[in-house]
Coordinates of C-alpha atoms in Angstrom, one line a residue:
X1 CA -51.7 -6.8 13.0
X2 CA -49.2 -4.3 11.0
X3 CA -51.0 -1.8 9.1
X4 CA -54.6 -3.3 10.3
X5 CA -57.1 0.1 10.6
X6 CA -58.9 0.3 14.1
X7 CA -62.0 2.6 14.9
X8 CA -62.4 3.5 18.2
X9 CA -65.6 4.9 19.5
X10 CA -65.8 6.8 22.6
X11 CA -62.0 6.7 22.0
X12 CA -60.5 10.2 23.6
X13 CA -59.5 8.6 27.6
X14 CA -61.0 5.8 29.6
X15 CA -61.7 2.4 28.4
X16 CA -61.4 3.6 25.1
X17 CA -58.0 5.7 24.8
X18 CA -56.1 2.6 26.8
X19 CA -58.0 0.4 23.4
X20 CA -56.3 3.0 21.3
X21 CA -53.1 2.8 22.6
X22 CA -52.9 -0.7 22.5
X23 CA -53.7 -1.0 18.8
X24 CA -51.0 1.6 18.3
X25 CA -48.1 0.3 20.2
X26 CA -49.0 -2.9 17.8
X27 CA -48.6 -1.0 14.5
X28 CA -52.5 -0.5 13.5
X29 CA -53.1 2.6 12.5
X30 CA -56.1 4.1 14.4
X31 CA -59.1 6.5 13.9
X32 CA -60.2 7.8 17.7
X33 CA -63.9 8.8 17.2
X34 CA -65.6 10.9 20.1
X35 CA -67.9 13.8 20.8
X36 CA -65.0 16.2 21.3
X37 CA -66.9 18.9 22.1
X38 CA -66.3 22.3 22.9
X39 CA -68.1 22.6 26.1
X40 CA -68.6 20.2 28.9
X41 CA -71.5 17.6 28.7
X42 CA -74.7 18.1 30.8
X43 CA -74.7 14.2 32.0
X44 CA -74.2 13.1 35.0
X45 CA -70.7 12.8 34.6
X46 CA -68.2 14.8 32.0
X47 CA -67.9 13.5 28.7
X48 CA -65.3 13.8 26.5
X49 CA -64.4 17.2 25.3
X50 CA -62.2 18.5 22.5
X51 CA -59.5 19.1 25.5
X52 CA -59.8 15.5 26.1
X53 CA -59.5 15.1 22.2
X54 CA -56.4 16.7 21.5
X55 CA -54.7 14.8 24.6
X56 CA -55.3 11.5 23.2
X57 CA -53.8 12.2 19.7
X58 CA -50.8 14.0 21.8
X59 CA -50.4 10.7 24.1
X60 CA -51.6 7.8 21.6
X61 CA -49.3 9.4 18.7
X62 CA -46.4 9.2 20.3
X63 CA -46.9 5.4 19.4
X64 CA -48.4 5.2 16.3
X65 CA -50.4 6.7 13.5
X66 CA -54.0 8.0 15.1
X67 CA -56.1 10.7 13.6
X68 CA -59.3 11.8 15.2
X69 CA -63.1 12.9 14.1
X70 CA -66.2 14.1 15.5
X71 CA -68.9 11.1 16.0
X72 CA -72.1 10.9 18.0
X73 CA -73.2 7.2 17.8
X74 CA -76.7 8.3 18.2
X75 CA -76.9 9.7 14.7
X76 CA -76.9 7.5 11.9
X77 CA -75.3 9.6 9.7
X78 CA -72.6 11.0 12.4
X79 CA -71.2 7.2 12.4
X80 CA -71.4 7.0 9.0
X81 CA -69.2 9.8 8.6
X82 CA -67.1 8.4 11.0
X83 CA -66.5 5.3 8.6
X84 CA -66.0 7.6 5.9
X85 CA -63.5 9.3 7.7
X86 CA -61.5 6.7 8.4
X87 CA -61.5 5.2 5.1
X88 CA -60.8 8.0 3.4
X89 CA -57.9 8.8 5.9
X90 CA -56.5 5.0 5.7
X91 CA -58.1 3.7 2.8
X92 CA -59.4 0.8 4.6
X93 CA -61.2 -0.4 7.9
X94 CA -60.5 -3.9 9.6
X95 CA -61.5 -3.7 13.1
X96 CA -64.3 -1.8 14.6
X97 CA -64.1 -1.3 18.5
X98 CA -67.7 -0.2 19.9
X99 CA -66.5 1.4 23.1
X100 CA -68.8 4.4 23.6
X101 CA -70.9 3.9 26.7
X102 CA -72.5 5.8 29.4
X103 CA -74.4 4.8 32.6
X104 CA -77.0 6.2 34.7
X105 CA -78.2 4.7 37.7
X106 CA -81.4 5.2 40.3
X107 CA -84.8 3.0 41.1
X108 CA -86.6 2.3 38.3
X109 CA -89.7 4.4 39.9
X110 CA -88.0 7.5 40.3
X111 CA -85.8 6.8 37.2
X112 CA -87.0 9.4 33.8
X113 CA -88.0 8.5 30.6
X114 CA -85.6 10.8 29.2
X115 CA -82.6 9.5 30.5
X116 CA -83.9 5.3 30.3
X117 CA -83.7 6.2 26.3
X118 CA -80.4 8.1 26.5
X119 CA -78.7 5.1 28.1
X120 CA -80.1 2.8 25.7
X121 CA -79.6 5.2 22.3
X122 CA -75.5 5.1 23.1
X123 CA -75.2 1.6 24.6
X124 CA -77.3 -0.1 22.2
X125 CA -78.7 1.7 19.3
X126 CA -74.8 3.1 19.0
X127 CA -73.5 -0.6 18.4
X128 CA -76.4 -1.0 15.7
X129 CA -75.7 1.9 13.8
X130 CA -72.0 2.1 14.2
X131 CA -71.7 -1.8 12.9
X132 CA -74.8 -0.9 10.0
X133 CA -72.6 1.9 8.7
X134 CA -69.1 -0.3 9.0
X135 CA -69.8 -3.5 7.7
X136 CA -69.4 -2.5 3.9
X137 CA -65.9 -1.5 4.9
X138 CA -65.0 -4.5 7.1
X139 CA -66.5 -7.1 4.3
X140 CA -63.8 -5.5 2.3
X141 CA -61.4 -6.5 4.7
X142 CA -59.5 -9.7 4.4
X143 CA -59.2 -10.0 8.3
X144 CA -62.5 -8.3 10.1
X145 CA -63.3 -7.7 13.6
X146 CA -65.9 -6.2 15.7
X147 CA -65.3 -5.8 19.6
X148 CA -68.2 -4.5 21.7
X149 CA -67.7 -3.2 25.5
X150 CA -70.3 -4.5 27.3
X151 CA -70.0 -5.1 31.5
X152 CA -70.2 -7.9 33.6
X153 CA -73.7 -5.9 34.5
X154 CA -74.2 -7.6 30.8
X155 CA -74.1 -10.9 32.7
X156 CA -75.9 -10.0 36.1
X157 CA -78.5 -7.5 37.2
X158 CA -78.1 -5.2 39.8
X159 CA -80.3 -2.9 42.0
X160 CA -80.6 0.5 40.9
X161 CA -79.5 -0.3 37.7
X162 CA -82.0 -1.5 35.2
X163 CA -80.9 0.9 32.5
X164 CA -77.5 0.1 32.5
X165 CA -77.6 -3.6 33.0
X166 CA -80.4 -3.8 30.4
X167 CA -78.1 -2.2 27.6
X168 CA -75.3 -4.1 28.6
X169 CA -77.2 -7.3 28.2
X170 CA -78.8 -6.1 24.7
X171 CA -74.7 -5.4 23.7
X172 CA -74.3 -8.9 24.7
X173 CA -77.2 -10.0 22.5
X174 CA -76.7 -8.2 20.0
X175 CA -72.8 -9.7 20.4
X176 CA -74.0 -12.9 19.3
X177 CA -76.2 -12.2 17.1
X178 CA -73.4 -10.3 14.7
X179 CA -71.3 -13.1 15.2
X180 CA -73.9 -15.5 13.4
X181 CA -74.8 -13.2 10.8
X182 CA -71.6 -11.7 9.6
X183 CA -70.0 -15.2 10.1
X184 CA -70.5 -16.2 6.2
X185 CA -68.3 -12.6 5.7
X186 CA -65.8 -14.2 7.9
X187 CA -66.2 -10.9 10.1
X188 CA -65.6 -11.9 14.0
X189 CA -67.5 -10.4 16.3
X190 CA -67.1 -10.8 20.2
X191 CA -67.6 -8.3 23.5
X192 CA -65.2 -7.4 25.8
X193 CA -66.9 -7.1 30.0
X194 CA -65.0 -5.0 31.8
X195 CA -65.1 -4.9 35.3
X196 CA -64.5 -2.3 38.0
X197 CA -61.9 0.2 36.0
X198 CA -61.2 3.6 37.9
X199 CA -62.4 5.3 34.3
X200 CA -64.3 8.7 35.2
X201 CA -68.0 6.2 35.0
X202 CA -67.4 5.0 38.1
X203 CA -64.8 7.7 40.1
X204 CA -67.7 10.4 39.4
X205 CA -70.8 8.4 39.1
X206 CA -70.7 4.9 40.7
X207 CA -67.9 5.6 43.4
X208 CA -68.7 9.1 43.9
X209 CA -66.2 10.3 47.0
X210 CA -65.4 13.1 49.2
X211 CA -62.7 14.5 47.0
X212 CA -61.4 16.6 44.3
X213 CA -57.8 15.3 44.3
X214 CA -57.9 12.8 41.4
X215 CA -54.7 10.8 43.3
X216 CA -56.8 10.8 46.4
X217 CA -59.3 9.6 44.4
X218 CA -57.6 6.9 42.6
X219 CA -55.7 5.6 46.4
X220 CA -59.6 4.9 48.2
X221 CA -61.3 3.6 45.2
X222 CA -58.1 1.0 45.1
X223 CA -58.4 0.8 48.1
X224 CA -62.5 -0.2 48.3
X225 CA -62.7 -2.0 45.0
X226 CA -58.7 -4.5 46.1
X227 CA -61.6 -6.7 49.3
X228 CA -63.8 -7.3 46.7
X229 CA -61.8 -8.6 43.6
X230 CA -60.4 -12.1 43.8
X231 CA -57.4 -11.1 42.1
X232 CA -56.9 -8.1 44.5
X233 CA -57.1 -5.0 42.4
X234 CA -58.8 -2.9 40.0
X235 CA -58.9 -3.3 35.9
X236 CA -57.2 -1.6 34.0
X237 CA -57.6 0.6 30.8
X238 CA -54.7 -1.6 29.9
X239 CA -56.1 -4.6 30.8
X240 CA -59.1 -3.6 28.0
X241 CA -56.4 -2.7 25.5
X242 CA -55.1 -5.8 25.7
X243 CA -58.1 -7.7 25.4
X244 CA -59.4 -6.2 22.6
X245 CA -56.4 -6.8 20.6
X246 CA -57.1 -10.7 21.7
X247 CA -60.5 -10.6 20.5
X248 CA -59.7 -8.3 17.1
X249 CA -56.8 -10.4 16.5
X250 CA -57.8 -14.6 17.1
X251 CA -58.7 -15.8 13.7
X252 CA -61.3 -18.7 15.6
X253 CA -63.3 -16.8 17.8
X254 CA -66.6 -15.0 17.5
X255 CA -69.7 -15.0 19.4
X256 CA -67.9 -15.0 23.0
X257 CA -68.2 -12.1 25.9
X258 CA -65.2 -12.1 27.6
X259 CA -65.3 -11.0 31.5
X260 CA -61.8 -8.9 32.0
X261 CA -62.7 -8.5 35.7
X262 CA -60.0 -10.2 38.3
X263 CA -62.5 -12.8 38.8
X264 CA -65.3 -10.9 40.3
X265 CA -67.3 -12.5 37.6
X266 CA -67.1 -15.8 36.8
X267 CA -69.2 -18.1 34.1

């Protein structure tokens, strides 16, 4: 894995700064790609901001070589940049990590239009443009991955949830798909499912409490989520790093969606 070049979308905290690190503790060097915008973000939760930005090149560049651009995975020629960027930074790309994801929840009849498409345009369309722009680059590569972060709600529906679960399933699809088509490049291309991670998707939006303290926070969503995991507690951001280097790094697997979840989803 020394030297390997990792894109990270949706890579400035969460799910996706825990893949960075874990690809720089390893010796890849790694381009963190996120909105890092100025102000916060009007959805239901904050997005990543440039504050968030700068603290995950402080934090993953104590242990390796990270940079950082700008990248909407919405707009085709935002994640094209993105794989310019990166290439022109590193002078290759091997693995691309699809991590940018947001969620929205509510009955389908009172759910809008609006925000049905904005789900889908990051957790779906994102993959296919971000892989459309990068697979020029990874066929150049002599050791290619893709890794998608779906759900285990890409493996199960839930009430109130259609949007979400939908997208997730389609990343799953879409998963297998890859893996067949870019097989004859010898590009690997498998998902990651996370399960219940205390990431802000689920400690502002999913779990929302009666609090403002994040340790407070972190302590009763432990403690709620630890009954209902076989393996008694929360995932990890670490336990996604990890995987992810799994899937971007085993030479014979492709096509799978791999459930990091403590058992609460089984298959």
């Amino acid at each position: 894995m020394d030297n390997r070049v990792v894109l990270v979308t949706g890579g400035a905290r969460g799910i996706g700064l825990g893949i960075v690190k874990a690809f720089a503790s390893i010796g890849c060097r790694v381009m963190i790609a996120d909105l890092g915008l100025e102000s916060e973000s009007e959805w239901n939760y904050g997005l990543a901001n440039k504050d968030d930005m700068d603290k995950a090149i402080d934090s993953a560049g104590a242990l390796g070589e990270v940079a950082s651009c700008g990248l909407d995975v919405t707009d085709r020629a935002s994640c094209e940049n993105a794989v310019k960027a990166t290439v022109d930074r590193f002078g290759q790309l091997d693995v691309l990590i699809n991590n940018a994801g947001i969620v929205q929840t509510g009955p389908v009849v009172d759910f809008s239009e609006e925000d049905w498409d904005s789900v889908f345009a990051v957790n779906t369309k994102g993959i296919f443009l971000m892989a459309k722009a990068a697979i020029p680059a990874l066929s150049e590569s002599d050791n290619a991955a893709i890794v998608n972060t779906a759900s285990i709600a890409g493996k199960k529906g839930h009430a109130n949830m259609s949007a979400y679960c939908g997208s997730k399933f389609a990343a799953v699809g879409i998963t297998q798909s890859l893996a067949f088509e870019l097989a004859p490049k010898a590009i690997r291309v498998n998902a990651i499912c996370p399960g219940i991670v205390g990431t802000a998707m689920w400690l502002e939006h999913l779990m929302p409490m009666n609090t403002t303290d994040a340790d407070e926070k972190n302590r009763t969503f432990e403690a709620n989520v630890s009954q209902e995991i076989p393996l008694g507690r929360p995932q990890s951001v670490e336990d996604m790093g990890q995987a992810a280097v799994y899937l971007a790094s085993a030479k014979n697997i492709t096509g799978i969606a791999l459930s990091v979840s403590g058992g609460i989803e089984m298959n």
